[in-house]
Structures are given as C-alpha cells and as structure tokens.
mmCIF file of C-alpha atoms and ligand atoms in Angstrom:
data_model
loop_
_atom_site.group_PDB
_atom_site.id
_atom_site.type_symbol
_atom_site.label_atom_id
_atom_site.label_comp_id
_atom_site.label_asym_id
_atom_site.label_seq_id
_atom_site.Cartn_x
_atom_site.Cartn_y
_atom_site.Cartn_z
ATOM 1 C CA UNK A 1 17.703 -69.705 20.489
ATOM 2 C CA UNK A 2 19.110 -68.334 23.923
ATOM 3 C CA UNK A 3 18.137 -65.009 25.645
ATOM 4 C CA UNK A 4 20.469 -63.521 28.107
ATOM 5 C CA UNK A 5 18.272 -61.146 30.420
ATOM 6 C CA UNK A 6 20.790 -58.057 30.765
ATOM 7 C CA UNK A 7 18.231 -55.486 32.251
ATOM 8 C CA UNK A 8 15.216 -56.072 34.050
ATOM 9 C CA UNK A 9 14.449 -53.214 36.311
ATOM 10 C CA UNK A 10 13.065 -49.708 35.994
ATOM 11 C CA UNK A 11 15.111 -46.621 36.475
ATOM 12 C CA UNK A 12 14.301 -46.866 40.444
ATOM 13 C CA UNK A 13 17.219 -46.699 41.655
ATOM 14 C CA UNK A 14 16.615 -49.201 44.845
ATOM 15 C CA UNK A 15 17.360 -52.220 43.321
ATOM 16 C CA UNK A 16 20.204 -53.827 42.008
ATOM 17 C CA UNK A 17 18.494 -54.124 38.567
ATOM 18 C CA UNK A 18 19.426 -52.393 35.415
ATOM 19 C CA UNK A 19 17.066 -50.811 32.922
ATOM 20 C CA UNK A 20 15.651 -52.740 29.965
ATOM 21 C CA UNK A 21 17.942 -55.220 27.870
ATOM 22 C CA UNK A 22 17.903 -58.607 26.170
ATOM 23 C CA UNK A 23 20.172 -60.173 24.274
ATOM 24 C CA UNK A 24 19.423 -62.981 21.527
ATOM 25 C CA UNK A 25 21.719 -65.516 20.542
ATOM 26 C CA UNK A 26 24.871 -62.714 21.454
ATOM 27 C CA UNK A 27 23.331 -61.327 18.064
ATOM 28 C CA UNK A 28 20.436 -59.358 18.449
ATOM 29 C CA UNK A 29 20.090 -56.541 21.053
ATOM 30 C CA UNK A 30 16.279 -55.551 22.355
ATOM 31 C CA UNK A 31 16.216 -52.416 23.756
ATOM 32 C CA UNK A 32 19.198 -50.573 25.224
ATOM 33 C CA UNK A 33 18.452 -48.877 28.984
ATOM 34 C CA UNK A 34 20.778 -47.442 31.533
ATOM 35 C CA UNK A 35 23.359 -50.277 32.593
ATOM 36 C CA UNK A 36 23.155 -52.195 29.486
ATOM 37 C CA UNK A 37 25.984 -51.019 28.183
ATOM 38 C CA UNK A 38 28.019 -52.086 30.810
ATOM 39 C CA UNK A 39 26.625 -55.312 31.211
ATOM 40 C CA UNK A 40 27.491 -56.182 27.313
ATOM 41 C CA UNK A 41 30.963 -55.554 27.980
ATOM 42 C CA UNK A 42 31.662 -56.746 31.573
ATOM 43 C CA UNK A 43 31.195 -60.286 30.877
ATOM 44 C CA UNK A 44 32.833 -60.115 27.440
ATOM 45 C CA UNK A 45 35.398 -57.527 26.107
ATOM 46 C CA UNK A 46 36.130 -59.466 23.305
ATOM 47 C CA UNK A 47 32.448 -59.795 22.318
ATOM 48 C CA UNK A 48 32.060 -59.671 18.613
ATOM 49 C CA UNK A 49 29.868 -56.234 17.152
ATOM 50 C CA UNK A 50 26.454 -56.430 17.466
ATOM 51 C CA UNK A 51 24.815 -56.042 14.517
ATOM 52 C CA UNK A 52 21.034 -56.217 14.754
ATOM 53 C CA UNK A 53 19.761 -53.153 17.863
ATOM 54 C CA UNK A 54 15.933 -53.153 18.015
ATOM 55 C CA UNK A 55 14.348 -50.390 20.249
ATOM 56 C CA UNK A 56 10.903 -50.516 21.509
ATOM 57 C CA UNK A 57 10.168 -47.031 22.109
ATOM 58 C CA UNK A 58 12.515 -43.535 23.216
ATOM 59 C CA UNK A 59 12.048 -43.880 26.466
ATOM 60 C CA UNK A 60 14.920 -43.322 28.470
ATOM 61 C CA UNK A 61 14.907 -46.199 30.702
ATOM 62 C CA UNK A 62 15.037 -48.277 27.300
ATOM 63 C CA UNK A 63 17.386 -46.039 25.076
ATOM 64 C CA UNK A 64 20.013 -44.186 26.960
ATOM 65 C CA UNK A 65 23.266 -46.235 26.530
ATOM 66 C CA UNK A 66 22.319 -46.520 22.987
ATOM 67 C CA UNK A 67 24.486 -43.407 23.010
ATOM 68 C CA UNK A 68 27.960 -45.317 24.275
ATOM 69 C CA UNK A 69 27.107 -48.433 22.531
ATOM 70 C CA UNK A 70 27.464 -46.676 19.231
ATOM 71 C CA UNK A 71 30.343 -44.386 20.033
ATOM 72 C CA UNK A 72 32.233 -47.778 21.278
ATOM 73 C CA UNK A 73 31.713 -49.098 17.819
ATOM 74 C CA UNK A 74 32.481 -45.976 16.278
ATOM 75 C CA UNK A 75 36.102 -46.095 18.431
ATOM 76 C CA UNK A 76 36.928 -49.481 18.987
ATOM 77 C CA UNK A 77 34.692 -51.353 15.780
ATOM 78 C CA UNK A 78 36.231 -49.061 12.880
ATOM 79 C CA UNK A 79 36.824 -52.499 11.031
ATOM 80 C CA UNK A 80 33.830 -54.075 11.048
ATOM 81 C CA UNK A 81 32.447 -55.050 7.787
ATOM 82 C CA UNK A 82 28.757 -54.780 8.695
ATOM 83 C CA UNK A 83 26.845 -51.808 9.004
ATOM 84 C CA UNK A 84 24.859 -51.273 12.484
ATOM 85 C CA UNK A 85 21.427 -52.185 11.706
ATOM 86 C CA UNK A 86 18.780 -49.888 13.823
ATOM 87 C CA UNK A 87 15.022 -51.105 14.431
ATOM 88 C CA UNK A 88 13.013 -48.949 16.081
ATOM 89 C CA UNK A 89 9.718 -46.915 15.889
ATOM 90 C CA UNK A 90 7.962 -44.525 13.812
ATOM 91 C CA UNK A 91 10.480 -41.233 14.344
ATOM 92 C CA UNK A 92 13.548 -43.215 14.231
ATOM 93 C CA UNK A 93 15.508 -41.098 11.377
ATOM 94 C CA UNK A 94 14.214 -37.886 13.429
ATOM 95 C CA UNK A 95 15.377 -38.990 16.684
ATOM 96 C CA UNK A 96 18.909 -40.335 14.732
ATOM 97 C CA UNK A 97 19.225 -36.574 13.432
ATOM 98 C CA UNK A 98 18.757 -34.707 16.545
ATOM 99 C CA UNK A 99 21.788 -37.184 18.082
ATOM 100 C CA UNK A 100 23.686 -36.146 15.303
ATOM 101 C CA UNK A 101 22.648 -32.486 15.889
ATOM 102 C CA UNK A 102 24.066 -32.919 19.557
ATOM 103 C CA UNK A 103 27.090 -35.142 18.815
ATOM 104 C CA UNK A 104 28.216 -33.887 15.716
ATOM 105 C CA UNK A 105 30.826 -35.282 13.193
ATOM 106 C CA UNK A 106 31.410 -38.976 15.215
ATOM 107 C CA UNK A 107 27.961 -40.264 14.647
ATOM 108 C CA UNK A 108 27.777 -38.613 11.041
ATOM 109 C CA UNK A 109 30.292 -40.928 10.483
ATOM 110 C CA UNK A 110 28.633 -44.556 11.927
ATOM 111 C CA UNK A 111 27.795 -47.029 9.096
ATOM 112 C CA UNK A 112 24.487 -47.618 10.129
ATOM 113 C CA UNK A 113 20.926 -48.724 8.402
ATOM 114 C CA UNK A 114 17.647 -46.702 10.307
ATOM 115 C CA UNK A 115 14.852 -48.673 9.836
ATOM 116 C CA UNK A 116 11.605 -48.264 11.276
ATOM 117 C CA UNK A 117 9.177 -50.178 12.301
ATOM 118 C CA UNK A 118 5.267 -50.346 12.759
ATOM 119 C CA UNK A 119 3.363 -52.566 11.735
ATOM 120 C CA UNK A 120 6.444 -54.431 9.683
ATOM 121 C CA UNK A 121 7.711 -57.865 8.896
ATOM 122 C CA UNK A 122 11.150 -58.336 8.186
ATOM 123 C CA UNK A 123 14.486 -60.199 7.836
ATOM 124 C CA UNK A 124 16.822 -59.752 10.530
ATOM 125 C CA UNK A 125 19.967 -61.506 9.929
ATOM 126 C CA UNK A 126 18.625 -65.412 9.657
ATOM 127 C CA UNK A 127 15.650 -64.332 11.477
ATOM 128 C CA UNK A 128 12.053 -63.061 10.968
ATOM 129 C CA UNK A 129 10.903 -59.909 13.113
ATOM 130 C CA UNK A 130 7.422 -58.486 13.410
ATOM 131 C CA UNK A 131 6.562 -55.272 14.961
ATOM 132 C CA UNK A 132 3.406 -54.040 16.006
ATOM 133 C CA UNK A 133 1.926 -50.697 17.938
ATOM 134 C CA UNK A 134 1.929 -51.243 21.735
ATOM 135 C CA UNK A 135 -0.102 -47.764 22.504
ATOM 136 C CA UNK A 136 2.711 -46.912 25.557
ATOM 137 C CA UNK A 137 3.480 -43.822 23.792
ATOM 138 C CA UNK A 138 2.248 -42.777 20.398
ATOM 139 C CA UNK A 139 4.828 -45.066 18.600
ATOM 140 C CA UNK A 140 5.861 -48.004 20.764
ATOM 141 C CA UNK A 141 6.130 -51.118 19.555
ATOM 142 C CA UNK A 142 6.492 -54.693 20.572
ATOM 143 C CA UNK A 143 8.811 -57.417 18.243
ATOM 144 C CA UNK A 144 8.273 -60.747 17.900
ATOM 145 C CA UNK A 145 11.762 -63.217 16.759
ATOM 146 C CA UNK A 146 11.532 -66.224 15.063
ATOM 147 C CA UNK A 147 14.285 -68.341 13.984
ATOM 148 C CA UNK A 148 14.902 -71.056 11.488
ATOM 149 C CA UNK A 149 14.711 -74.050 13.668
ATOM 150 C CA UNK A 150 11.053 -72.502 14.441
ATOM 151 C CA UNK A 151 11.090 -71.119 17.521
ATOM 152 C CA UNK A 152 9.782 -67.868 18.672
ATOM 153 C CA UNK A 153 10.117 -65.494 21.498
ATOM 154 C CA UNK A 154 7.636 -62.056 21.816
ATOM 155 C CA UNK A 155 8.823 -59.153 23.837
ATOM 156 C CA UNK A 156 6.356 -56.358 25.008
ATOM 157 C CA UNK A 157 8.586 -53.692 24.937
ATOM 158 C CA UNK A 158 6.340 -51.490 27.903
ATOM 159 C CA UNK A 159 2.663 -51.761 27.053
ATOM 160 C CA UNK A 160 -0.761 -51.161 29.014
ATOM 161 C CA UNK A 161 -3.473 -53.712 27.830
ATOM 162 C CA UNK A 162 -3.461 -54.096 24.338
ATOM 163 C CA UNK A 163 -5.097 -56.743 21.606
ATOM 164 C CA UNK A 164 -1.700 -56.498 19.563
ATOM 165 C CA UNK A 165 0.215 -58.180 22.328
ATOM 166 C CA UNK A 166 -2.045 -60.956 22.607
ATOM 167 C CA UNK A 167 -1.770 -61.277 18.579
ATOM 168 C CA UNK A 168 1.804 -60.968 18.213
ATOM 169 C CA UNK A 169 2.603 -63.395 21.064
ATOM 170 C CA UNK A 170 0.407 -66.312 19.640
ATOM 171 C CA UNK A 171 1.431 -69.598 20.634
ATOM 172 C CA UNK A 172 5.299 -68.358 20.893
ATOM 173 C CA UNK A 173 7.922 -69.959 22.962
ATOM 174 C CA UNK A 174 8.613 -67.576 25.658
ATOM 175 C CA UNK A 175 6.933 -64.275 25.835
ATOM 176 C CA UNK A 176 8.718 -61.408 27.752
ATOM 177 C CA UNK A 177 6.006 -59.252 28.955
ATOM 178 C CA UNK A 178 6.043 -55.755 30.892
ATOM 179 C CA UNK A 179 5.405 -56.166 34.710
ATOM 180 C CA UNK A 180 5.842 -52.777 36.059
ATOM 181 C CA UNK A 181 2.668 -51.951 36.984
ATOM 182 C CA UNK A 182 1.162 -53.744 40.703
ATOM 183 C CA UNK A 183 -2.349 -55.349 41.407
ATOM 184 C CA UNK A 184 -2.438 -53.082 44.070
ATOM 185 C CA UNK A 185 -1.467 -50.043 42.572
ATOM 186 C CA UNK A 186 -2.375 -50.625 38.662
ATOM 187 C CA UNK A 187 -1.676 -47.775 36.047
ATOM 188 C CA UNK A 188 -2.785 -47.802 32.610
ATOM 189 C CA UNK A 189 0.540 -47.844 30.373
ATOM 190 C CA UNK A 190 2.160 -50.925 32.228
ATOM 191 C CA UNK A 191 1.202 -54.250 32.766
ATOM 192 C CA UNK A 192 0.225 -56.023 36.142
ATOM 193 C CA UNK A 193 1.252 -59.719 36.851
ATOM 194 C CA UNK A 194 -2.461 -60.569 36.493
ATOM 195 C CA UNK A 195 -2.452 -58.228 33.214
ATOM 196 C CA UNK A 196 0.432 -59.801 32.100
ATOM 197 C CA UNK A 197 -0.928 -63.590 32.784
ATOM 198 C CA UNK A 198 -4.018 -63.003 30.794
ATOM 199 C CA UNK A 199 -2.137 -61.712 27.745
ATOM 200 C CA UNK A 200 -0.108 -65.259 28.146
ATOM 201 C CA UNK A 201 -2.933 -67.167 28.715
ATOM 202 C CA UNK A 202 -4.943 -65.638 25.302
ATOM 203 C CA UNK A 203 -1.871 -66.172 23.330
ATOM 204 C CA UNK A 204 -1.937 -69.472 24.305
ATOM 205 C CA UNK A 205 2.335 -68.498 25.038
ATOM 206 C CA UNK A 206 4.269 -71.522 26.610
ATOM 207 C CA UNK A 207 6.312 -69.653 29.018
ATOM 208 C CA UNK A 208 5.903 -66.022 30.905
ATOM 209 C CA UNK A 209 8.800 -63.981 31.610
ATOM 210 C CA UNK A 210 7.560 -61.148 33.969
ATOM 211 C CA UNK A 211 9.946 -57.960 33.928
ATOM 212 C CA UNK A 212 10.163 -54.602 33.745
ATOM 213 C CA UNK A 213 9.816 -54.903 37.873
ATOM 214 C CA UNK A 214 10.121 -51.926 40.450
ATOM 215 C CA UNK A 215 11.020 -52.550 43.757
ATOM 216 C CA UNK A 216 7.376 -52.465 44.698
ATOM 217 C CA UNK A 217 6.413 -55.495 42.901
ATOM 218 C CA UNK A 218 8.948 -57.610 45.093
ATOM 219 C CA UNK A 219 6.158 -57.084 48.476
ATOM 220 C CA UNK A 220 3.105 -58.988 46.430
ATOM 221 C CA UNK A 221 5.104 -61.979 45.014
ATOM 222 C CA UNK A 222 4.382 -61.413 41.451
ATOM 223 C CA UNK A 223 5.144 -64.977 39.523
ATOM 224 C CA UNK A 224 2.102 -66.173 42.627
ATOM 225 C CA UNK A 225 -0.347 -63.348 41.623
ATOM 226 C CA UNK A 226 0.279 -64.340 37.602
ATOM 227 C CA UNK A 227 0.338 -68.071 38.129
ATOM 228 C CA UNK A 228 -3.576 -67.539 38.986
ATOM 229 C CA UNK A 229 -4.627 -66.782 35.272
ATOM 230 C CA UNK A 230 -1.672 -68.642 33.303
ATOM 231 C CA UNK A 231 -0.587 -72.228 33.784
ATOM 232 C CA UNK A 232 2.320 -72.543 31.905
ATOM 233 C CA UNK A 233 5.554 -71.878 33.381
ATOM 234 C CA UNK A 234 6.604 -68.286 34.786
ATOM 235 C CA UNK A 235 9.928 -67.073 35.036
ATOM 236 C CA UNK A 236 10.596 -63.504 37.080
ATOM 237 C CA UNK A 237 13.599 -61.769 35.244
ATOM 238 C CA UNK A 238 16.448 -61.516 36.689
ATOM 239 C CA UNK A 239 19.932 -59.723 35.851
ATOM 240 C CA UNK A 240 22.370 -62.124 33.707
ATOM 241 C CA UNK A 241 19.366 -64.664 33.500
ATOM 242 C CA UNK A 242 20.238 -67.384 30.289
ATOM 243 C CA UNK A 243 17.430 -68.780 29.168
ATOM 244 C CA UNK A 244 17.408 -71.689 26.749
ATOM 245 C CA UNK A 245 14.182 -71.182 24.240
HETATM 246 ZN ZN1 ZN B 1 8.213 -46.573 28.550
HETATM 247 ZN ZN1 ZN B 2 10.127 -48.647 30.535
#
C-alpha cells in the first residue's frame, strides 16, 4: 500500500500547503480540499479515473474541489466503465441533491453510487473500509483501509479527542491524525501534537503522520512536542509526500 500526501494544510492561506487530500495506491481518494484537484492532475494528466472518493465530513477545506473533480469526469471520463463510487457521511444523498439543485443537468447525469457511512464496514474495491463518528461536526467520520496483503492505514479525518479514533486506529500501520490544533493554543474540535501522540500511543499505531497543520504549528516544532508521548516513528505531512505502508 502507498499513500501520496496531496494536501496537508488548512485553508490559511500563508503556507504553501493545500487543503486536505490523500491518495491510496492512485486508487482511492480521502477527502477532496481546495488544491487537490490540481495536484491530481499536475503530476499526471493521463492518470486513470478514480474510482473510490471517501469524504470525511462537508467541510470546505475537505470538500470543495469535489466540485471540478466530478465535472472533469463528467467532460473528459464519458467512457469510463465504472461508476464514481462516493463515501461520505450521514447527509451524503442531501448534500449530492442540493449540488444538483445548483449545477443542474451535468451532475444529473454522473454515474455515480452515494453511499454513506457511519458506523459501516465495507468493500471498497479489493479493500476493507470502516467508518466511525469523529464528533467534529454532527456527522464526521474517520476511515480506516485495509488491504489484502494485511496492512492498514487510519485517517482522522478532523477530530477533537475522541475514544473512536483510538479504536479504529488499533495497532494499524500508519495512522494519519489531525494536527491543527497547538499545545499552546488548544481548541476542542482539533487535535494537538500531544493529543494526537496519545491517540497513537493507545492504539498501539506503528507510525504517526501529523497533518492538518496551520502555519502556527511550524513555531513549536510539532513531531518534538508528539515524540514525548509516542515512540514510534513520526512523520510531519508534507505536500507530494509518498509514503510506502
Ligand atoms: Zn472540519
Ligand atoms: Zn479541516
């Protein structure tokens, strides 16, 4: 399994980073932010369709080139044999409606499957997915990927402190947790590096990826203030980051 980091900012603007965006094995899509769209493409044009788009929660920052994503499949993909398969939260077919109600006839006419997501289990492609609530808004979710050769990775999707990230993530491979909150400056519906550590740590996780980072978190070395409370290995996201799981 291989994750290409495509997005791991915020939607500050003062840093070179684009909003939220992984990429699994060029096959699944987590999450879809500003910039991600763009950073799909750029390295690729030829890139096959992406079939498999799982969406943590509506924020913008994790949702907003969802929009050109779909209408470059719907002008450029018209061949594809697969439908589009869309993950995402409880509200999915509502928030699919009103971007039809905006849009009109082009996305009335995408072959794609709307599935949601809670507390589910499911096949995705050759791989398992499991979803549970993450508590950032009233129907975020985190996923957690397995593949056949039996490794895992867990991503956080944005998420305060929360048992169900600490369950989900058990003993899996790399775990891609939300890092936008600072020691310094905590808030309640992101993680801190510390936060974030301890979640690692209880999961017993065998590597860290801190993201999700605003410019802010740059001043108090994050990876140091996490490697206090996990001792595995940490790895601070980074734009176009491959990682080999
Ligand atoms: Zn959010
Ligand atoms: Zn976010």
């Amino acid at each position: 399994m291989q994750l290409r980091v495509l997005g791991s900012g915020t939607i500050s603007g003062r840093t070179n980073r684009k909003c939220s965006g992984y990429l699994l094995d060029e096959q699944i899509l987590m999450d879809c932010g500003p910039g991600i769209w763009s950073a799909l493409y750029r390295r690729d044009q030829r890139m096959r369709p992406i079939d498999h788009i799982l969406i943590s929660h509506f924020h913008v920052d994790h949702i907003a080139d969802l929009v050109p994503l779909l209408w470059r499949q719907w002008v450029l993909e018209k061949e594809r044999q697969n439908p589009i398969n869309l993950y995402g939260p409880r509200g999915l077919p509502d928030w699919f409606d009103k971007l039809t109600a905006v849009h009109h006839d082009w996305v009335k006419d995408l072959s794609i499957s709307l599935i949601e997501m809670d507390e589910a289990e499911i096949e995705v492609g050759s791989y398992s997915v499991a979803a549970r609530p993450t508590g950032h808004t009233d129907n975020s979710i985190c996923f957690r990927i397995g593949d056949t050769d039996g490794k895992s990775a867990f991503y956080s999707g944005d998420s305060g402190w929360h048992e169900n990230l600490i369950q989900l993530a058990d003993s899996s491979d790399l775990a891609i947790i939300d890092c936008a909150s600072s020691v310094q400056d905590p808030k309640e519906d992101h993680l801190t590096p510390v936060l974030a550590a301890k979640i690692a740590d209880l999961a017993g996780v065998k590597r860290l990826m801190l993201t999700h980072l605003y410019p802010e978190a740059w001043q108090f070395e994050p990876a140091m203030e996490a490697s206090q409370y996990f001792k595995g290995a940490i790895i601070l996201a980074q734009d176009d980051l491959l990682i080999f799981i």
